mmCIF file with all atom_site columns, C-alpha atoms in Angstrom:
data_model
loop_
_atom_site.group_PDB
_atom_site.id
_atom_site.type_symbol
_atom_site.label_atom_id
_atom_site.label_alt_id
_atom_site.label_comp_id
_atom_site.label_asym_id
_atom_site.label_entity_id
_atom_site.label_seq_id
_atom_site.pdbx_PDB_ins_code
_atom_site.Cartn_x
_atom_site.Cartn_y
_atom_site.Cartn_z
_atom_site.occupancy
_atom_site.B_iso_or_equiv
_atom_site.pdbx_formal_charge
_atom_site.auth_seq_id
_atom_site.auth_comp_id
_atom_site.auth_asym_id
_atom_site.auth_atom_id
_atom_site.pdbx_PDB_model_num
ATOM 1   C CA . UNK A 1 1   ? -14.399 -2.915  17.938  1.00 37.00 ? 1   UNK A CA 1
ATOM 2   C CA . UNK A 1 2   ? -12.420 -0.211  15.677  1.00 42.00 ? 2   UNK A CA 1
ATOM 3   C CA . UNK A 1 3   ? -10.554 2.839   16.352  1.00 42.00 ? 3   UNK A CA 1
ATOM 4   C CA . UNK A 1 4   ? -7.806  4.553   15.465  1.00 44.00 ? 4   UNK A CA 1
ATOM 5   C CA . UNK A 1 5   ? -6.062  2.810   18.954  1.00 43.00 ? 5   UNK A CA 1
ATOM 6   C CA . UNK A 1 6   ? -6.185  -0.634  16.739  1.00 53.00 ? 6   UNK A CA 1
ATOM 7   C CA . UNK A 1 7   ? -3.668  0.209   14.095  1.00 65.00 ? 7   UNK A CA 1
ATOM 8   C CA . UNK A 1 8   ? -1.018  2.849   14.955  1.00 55.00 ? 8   UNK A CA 1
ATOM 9   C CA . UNK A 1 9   ? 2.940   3.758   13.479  1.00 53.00 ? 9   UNK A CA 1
ATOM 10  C CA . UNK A 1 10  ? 4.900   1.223   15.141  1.00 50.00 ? 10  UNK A CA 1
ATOM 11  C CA . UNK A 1 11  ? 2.380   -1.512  14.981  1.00 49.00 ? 11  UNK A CA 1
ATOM 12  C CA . UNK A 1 12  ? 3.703   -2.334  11.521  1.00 47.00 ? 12  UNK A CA 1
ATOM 13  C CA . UNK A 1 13  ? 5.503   -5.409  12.232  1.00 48.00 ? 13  UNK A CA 1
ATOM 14  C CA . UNK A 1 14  ? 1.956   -6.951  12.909  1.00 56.00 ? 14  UNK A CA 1
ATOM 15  C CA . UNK A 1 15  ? 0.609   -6.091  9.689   1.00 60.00 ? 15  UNK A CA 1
ATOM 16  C CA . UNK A 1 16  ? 0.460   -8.235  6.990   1.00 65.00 ? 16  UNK A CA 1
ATOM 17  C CA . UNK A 1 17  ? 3.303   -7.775  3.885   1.00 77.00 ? 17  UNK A CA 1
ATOM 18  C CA . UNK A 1 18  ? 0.159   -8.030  1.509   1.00 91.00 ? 18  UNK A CA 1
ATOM 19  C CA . UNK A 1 19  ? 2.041   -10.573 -0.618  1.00 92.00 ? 19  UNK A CA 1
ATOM 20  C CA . UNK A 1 20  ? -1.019  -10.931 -3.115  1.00 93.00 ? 20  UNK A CA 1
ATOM 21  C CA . UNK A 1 21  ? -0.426  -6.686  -3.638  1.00 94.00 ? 21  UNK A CA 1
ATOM 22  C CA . UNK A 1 22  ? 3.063   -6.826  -4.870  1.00 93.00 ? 22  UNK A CA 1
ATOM 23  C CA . UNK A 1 23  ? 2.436   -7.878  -8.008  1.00 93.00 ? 23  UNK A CA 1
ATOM 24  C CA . UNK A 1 24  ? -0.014  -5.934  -8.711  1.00 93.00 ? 24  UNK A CA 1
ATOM 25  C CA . UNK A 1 25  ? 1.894   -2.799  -7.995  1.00 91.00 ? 25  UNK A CA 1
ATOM 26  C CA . UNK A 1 26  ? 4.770   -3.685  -10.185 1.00 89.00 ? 26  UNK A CA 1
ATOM 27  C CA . UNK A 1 27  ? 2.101   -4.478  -12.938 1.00 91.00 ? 27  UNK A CA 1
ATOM 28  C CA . UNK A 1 28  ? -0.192  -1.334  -12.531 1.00 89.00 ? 28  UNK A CA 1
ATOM 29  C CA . UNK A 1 29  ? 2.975   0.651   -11.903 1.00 85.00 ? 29  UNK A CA 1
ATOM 30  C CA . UNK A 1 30  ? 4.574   -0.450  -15.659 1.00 82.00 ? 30  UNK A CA 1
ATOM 31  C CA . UNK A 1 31  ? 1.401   -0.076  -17.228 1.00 85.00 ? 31  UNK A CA 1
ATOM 32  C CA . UNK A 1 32  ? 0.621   -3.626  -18.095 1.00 88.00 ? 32  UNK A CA 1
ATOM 33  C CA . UNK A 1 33  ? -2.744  -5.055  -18.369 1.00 92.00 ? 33  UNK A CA 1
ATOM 34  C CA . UNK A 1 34  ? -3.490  -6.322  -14.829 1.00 93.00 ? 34  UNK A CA 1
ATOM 35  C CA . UNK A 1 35  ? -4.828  -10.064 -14.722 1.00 95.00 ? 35  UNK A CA 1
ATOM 36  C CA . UNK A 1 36  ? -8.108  -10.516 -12.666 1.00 96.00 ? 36  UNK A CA 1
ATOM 37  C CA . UNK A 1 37  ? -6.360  -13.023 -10.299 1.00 96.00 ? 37  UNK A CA 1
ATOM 38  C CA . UNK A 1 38  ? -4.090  -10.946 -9.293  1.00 96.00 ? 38  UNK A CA 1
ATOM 39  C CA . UNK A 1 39  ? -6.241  -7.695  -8.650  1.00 96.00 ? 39  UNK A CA 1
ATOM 40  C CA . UNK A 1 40  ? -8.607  -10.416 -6.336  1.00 96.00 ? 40  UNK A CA 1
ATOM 41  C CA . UNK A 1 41  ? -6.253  -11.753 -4.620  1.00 96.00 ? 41  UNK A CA 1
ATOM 42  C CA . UNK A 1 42  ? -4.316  -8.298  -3.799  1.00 96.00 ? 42  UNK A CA 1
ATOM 43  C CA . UNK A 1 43  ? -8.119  -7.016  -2.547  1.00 96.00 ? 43  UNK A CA 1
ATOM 44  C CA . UNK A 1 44  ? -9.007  -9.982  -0.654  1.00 95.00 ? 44  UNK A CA 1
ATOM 45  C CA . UNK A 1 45  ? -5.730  -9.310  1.156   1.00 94.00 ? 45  UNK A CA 1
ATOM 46  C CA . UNK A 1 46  ? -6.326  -5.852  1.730   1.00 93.00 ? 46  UNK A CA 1
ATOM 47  C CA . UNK A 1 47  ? -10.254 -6.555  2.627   1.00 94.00 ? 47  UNK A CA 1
ATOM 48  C CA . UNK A 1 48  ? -8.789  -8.577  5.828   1.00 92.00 ? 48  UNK A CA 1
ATOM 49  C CA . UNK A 1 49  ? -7.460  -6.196  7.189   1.00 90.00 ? 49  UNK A CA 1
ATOM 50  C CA . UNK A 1 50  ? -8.970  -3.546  9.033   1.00 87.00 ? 50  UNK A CA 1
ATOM 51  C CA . UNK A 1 51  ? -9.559  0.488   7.043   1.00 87.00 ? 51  UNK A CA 1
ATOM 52  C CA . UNK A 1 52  ? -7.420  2.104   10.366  1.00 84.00 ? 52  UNK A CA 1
ATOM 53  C CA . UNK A 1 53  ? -4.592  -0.314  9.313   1.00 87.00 ? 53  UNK A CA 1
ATOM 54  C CA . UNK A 1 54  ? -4.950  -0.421  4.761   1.00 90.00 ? 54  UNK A CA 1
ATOM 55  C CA . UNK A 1 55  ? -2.481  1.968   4.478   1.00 87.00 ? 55  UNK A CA 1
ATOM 56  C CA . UNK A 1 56  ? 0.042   1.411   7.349   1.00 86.00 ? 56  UNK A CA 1
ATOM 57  C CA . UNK A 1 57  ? -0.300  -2.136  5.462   1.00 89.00 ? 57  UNK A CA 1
ATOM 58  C CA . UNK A 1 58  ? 0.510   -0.665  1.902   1.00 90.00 ? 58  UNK A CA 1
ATOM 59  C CA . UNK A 1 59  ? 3.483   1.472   3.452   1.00 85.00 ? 59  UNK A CA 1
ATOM 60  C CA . UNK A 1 60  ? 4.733   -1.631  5.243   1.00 87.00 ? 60  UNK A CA 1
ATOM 61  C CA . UNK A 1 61  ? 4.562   -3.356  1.813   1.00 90.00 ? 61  UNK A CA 1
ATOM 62  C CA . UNK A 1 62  ? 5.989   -0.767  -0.386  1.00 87.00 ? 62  UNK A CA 1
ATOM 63  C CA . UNK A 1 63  ? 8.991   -0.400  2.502   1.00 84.00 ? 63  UNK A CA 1
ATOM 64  C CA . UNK A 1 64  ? 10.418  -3.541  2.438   1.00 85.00 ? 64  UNK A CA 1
ATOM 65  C CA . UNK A 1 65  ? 9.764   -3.851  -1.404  1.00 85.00 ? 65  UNK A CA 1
ATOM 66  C CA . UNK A 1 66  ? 12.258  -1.234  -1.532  1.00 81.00 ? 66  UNK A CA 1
ATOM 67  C CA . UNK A 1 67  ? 14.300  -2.984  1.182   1.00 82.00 ? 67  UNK A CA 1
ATOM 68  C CA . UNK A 1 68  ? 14.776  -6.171  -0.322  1.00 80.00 ? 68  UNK A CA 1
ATOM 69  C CA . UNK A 1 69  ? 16.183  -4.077  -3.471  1.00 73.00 ? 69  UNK A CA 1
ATOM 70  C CA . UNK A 1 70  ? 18.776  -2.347  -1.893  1.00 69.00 ? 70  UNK A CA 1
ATOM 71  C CA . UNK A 1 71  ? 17.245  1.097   -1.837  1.00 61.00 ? 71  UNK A CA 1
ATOM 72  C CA . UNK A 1 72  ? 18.260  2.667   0.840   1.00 54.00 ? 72  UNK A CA 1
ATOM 73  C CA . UNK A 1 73  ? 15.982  5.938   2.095   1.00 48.00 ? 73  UNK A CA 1
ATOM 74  C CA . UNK A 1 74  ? 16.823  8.728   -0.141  1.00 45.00 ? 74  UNK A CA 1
ATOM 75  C CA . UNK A 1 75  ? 18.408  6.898   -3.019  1.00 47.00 ? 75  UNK A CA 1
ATOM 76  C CA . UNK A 1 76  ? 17.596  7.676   -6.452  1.00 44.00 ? 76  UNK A CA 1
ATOM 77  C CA . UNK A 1 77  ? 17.327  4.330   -7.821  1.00 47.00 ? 77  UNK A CA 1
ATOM 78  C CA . UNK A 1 78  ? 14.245  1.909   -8.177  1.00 52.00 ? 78  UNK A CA 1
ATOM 79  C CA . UNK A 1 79  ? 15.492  -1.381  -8.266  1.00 64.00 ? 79  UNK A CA 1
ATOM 80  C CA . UNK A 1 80  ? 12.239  -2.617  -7.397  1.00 68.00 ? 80  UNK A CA 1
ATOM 81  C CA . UNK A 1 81  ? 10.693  -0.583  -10.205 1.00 75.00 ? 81  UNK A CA 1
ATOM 82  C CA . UNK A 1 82  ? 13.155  -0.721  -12.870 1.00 72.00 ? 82  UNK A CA 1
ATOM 83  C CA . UNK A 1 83  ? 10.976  1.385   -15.319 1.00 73.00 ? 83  UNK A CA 1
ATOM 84  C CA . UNK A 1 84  ? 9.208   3.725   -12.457 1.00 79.00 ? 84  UNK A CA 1
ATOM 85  C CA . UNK A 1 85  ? 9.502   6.639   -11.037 1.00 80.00 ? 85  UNK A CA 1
ATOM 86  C CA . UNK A 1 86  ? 9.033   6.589   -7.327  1.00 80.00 ? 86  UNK A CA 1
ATOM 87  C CA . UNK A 1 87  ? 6.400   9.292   -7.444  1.00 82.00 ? 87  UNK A CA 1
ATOM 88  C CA . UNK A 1 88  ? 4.160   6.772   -9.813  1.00 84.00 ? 88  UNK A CA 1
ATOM 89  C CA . UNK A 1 89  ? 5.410   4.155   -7.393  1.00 86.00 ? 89  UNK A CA 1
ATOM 90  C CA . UNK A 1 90  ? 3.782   6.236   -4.723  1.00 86.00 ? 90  UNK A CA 1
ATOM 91  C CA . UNK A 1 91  ? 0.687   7.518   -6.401  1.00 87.00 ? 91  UNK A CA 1
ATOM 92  C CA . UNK A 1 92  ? -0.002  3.590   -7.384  1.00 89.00 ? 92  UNK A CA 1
ATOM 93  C CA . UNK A 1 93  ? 0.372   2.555   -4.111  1.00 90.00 ? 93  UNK A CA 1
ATOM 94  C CA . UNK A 1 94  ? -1.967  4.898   -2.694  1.00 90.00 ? 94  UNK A CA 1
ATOM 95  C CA . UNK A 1 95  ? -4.950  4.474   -5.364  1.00 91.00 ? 95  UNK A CA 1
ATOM 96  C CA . UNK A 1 96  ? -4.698  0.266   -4.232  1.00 93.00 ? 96  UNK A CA 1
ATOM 97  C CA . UNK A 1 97  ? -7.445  1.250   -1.917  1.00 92.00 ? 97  UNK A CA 1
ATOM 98  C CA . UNK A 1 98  ? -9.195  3.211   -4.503  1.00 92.00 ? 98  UNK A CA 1
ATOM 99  C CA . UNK A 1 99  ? -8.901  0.002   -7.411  1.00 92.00 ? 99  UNK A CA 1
ATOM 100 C CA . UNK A 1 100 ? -10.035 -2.493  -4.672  1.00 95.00 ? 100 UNK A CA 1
ATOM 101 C CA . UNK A 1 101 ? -12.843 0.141   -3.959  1.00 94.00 ? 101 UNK A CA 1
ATOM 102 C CA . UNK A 1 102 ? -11.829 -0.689  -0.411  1.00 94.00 ? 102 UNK A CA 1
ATOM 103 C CA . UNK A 1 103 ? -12.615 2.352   2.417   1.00 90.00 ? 103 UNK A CA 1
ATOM 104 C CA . UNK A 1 104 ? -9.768  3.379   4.729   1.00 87.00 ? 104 UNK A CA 1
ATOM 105 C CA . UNK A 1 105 ? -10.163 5.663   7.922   1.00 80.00 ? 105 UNK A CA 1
ATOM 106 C CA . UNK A 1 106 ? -8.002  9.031   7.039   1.00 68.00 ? 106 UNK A CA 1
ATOM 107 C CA . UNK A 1 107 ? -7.988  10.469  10.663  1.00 66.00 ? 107 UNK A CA 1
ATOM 108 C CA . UNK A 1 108 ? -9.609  9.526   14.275  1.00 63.00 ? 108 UNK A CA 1
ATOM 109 C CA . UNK A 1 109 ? -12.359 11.840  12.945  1.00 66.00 ? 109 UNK A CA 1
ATOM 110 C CA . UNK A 1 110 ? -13.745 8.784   11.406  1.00 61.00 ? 110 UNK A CA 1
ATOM 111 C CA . UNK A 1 111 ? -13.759 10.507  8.028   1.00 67.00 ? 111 UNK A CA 1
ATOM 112 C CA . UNK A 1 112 ? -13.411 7.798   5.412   1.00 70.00 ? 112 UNK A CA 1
ATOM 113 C CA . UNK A 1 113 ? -11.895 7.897   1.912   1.00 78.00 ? 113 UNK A CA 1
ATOM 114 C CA . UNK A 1 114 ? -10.350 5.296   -1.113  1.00 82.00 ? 114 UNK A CA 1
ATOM 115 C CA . UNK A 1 115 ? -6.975  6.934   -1.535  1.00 85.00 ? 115 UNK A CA 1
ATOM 116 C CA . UNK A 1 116 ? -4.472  6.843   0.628   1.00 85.00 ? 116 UNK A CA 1
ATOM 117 C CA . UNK A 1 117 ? -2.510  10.431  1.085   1.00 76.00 ? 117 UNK A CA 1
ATOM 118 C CA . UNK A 1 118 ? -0.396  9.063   3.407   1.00 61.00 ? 118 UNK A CA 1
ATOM 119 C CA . UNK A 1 119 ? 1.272   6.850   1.289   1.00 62.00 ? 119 UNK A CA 1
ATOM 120 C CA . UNK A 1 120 ? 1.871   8.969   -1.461  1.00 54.00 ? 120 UNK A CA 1
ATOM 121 C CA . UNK A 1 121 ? 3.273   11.253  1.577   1.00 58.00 ? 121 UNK A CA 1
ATOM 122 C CA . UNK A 1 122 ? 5.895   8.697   1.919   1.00 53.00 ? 122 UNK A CA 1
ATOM 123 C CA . UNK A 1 123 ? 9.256   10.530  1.725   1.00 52.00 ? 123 UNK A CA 1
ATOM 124 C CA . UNK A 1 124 ? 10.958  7.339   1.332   1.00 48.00 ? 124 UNK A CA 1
ATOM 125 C CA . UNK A 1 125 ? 9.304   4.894   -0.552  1.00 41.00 ? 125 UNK A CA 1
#
């Protein structure tokens, strides 16, 4: 059974950190060449867990990637992204979907998409 009642804001600390995603973000984000390991294990990740929950998964990631840096909400730097900007951050987190070619739910509509807006939404990631 899915829904939008199985993965909700506040449920976070039951999704996975997506371990296998980090370094793909850091590498996609810089603009290196990203090695095929990495990109299956990041999507095989990402594949367990259910399309209501992807992106409340890749926001949970992205937060504590910042939190483990020091960057505190609002704060100009990127330590976890030396070389980029936190919009690309964003942006790169949102398209993980999208490279994985993994479908997320958008709303309770059911309405289904690769991207995820509300990561890129993310005022402070």
């Amino acid at each position: 059974m899915s829904g939008p009642w199985m993965c909700y804001p506040g449920q976070a600390s039951q999704v996975p950190a997506l371990p296998g995603c980090r370094p793909l973000l850091k590498l996609q984000c810089n603009g290196s060449q990203v090695p095929e390991a990495v990109l299956r294990d990041c999507c095989q990740q990402l594949a367990d867990i259910s399309e209501w929950c992807r992106c409340g998964a890749l926001y949970s990631m992205l937060d504590s990637m910042y939190k483990e840096h020091g960057v505190s909400e609002g704060q100009a730097g990127t330590g976890a992204f030396p070389s980029c900007r936190r919009e690309v951050v964003k942006l790169t987190a949102a398209s993980i979907t999208a490279v994985c070619r993994l479908p997320i739910v958008v709303d309770a509509s059911g309405d289904g998409a690769y991207v995820c807006k509300d990561v890129a939404a993310y005022p402070d990631a």
